[in-house]
Amino acid sequence: KIINQARPDGAPIMDPGMPSSHALVSFFAASAWAGVFAPAAAAAGTYCSLARVGQALVLSFASIVAGLRVICGYHSMEQILVGA
């Protein structure tokens, strides 16, 4: 069973955990915002610095959200990777 896979043992929530919707939404939003930073920074003439910093920040935030889901025991690494 790939979809609707059980959460890790000891997870505080008992519903299926595959894929991780938190990872899915956070990486979707980060990808969308990373795409917004590029044209905005290019129009301002500061693409290299501003866009790269913004893209790194939003993708780092999404990675932190996904990592915390594993650390807190809500998901396995596989569930996070499928969600991302």
C-alpha atoms as a printed R data frame, in Angstrom:
   type eleno elety resid chain resno      x      y       z
1  ATOM     1    CA   LYS     A     1  0.000  0.000   0.000
2  ATOM     2    CA   ILE     A     2  1.741  3.163  -1.166
3  ATOM     3    CA   ILE     A     3 -0.892  5.875  -0.773
4  ATOM     4    CA   ASN     A     4 -2.645  6.093   2.618
5  ATOM     5    CA   GLN     A     5  0.378  4.466   4.237
6  ATOM     6    CA   ALA     A     6  0.287  4.326   8.037
7  ATOM     7    CA   ARG     A     7  2.201  6.881  10.055
8  ATOM     8    CA   PRO     A     8  5.303  5.822  12.019
9  ATOM     9    CA   ASP     A     9  4.840  3.916  15.273
10 ATOM    10    CA   GLY     A    10  4.094  6.267  18.142
11 ATOM    11    CA   ALA     A    11  2.739  9.075  15.957
12 ATOM    12    CA   PRO     A    12  0.188 11.180  17.859
13 ATOM    13    CA   ILE     A    13 -2.199 11.084  14.878
14 ATOM    14    CA   MET     A    14 -3.622  7.820  13.589
15 ATOM    15    CA   ASP     A    15 -4.923  8.769  10.121
16 ATOM    16    CA   PRO     A    16 -2.846  7.831   7.025
17 ATOM    17    CA   GLY     A    17  0.327  9.830   6.544
18 ATOM    18    CA   MET     A    18  1.314  9.239   2.912
19 ATOM    19    CA   PRO     A    19  1.993 11.661   1.343
20 ATOM    20    CA   SER     A    20  2.784 14.423   3.807
21 ATOM    21    CA   SER     A    21  0.429 17.277   2.999
22 ATOM    22    CA   HIS     A    22  2.549 19.688   5.045
23 ATOM    23    CA   ALA     A    23  5.596 18.906   2.885
24 ATOM    24    CA   LEU     A    24  3.509 19.073  -0.282
25 ATOM    25    CA   VAL     A    25  2.023 22.486   0.497
26 ATOM    26    CA   SER     A    26  5.231 24.001   1.872
27 ATOM    27    CA   PHE     A    27  7.297 22.968  -1.169
28 ATOM    28    CA   PHE     A    28  4.543 24.054  -3.561
29 ATOM    29    CA   ALA     A    29  4.403 27.484  -1.923
30 ATOM    30    CA   ALA     A    30  8.202 27.729  -1.824
31 ATOM    31    CA   SER     A    31  8.439 26.871  -5.516
32 ATOM    32    CA   ALA     A    32  5.793 29.442  -6.375
33 ATOM    33    CA   TRP     A    33  7.514 32.163  -4.321
34 ATOM    34    CA   ALA     A    34 10.924 31.231  -5.750
35 ATOM    35    CA   GLY     A    35  9.432 31.790  -9.206
36 ATOM    36    CA   VAL     A    36  8.106 35.186  -8.116
37 ATOM    37    CA   PHE     A    37 11.483 36.374  -6.815
38 ATOM    38    CA   ALA     A    38 13.289 35.893 -10.117
39 ATOM    39    CA   PRO     A    39 11.252 38.276 -12.341
40 ATOM    40    CA   ALA     A    40 10.830 40.829  -9.548
41 ATOM    41    CA   ALA     A    41 14.560 40.955  -8.883
42 ATOM    42    CA   ALA     A    42 15.368 41.022 -12.611
43 ATOM    43    CA   ALA     A    43 13.072 44.025 -13.067
44 ATOM    44    CA   ALA     A    44 14.868 45.794 -10.221
45 ATOM    45    CA   GLY     A    45 18.262 44.936 -11.727
46 ATOM    46    CA   THR     A    46 19.409 42.993  -8.661
47 ATOM    47    CA   TYR     A    47 18.741 39.444  -9.815
48 ATOM    48    CA   CYS     A    48 21.877 37.752  -8.582
49 ATOM    49    CA   SER     A    49 21.703 38.867  -4.976
50 ATOM    50    CA   LEU     A    50 18.063 39.488  -4.109
51 ATOM    51    CA   ALA     A    51 16.507 36.605  -6.019
52 ATOM    52    CA   ARG     A    52 19.026 34.026  -4.852
53 ATOM    53    CA   VAL     A    53 18.611 35.044  -1.202
54 ATOM    54    CA   GLY     A    54 14.815 34.983  -1.479
55 ATOM    55    CA   GLN     A    55 14.804 31.623  -3.215
56 ATOM    56    CA   ALA     A    56 17.169 30.148  -0.633
57 ATOM    57    CA   LEU     A    57 15.028 31.445   2.232
58 ATOM    58    CA   VAL     A    58 11.720 30.043   0.992
59 ATOM    59    CA   LEU     A    59 13.220 26.682   0.066
60 ATOM    60    CA   SER     A    60 14.993 26.514   3.439
61 ATOM    61    CA   PHE     A    61 11.718 27.220   5.206
62 ATOM    62    CA   ALA     A    62 10.003 24.394   3.309
63 ATOM    63    CA   SER     A    63 12.847 22.038   4.206
64 ATOM    64    CA   ILE     A    64 12.561 22.991   7.879
65 ATOM    65    CA   VAL     A    65  8.806 22.342   7.860
66 ATOM    66    CA   ALA     A    66  9.329 18.928   6.275
67 ATOM    67    CA   GLY     A    67 12.183 18.031   8.604
68 ATOM    68    CA   LEU     A    68 10.193 18.958  11.687
69 ATOM    69    CA   ARG     A    69  7.408 16.600  10.621
70 ATOM    70    CA   VAL     A    70  9.917 13.719  10.766
71 ATOM    71    CA   ILE     A    71 11.581 14.917  13.977
72 ATOM    72    CA   CYS     A    72  8.215 15.263  15.751
73 ATOM    73    CA   GLY     A    73  7.260 11.744  14.642
74 ATOM    74    CA   TYR     A    74  4.298 12.640  12.443
75 ATOM    75    CA   HIS     A    75  5.816 11.207   9.236
76 ATOM    76    CA   SER     A    76  8.577  8.950   7.978
77 ATOM    77    CA   MET     A    77 11.264 10.273   5.643
78 ATOM    78    CA   GLU     A    78  9.620  8.445   2.718
79 ATOM    79    CA   GLN     A    79  6.298 10.185   3.369
80 ATOM    80    CA   ILE     A    80  8.041 13.554   3.409
81 ATOM    81    CA   LEU     A    81  9.934 12.864   0.183
82 ATOM    82    CA   VAL     A    82  6.753 11.853  -1.631
83 ATOM    83    CA   GLY     A    83  5.009 14.981  -0.374
84 ATOM    84    CA   ALA     A    84  7.867 17.215  -1.456
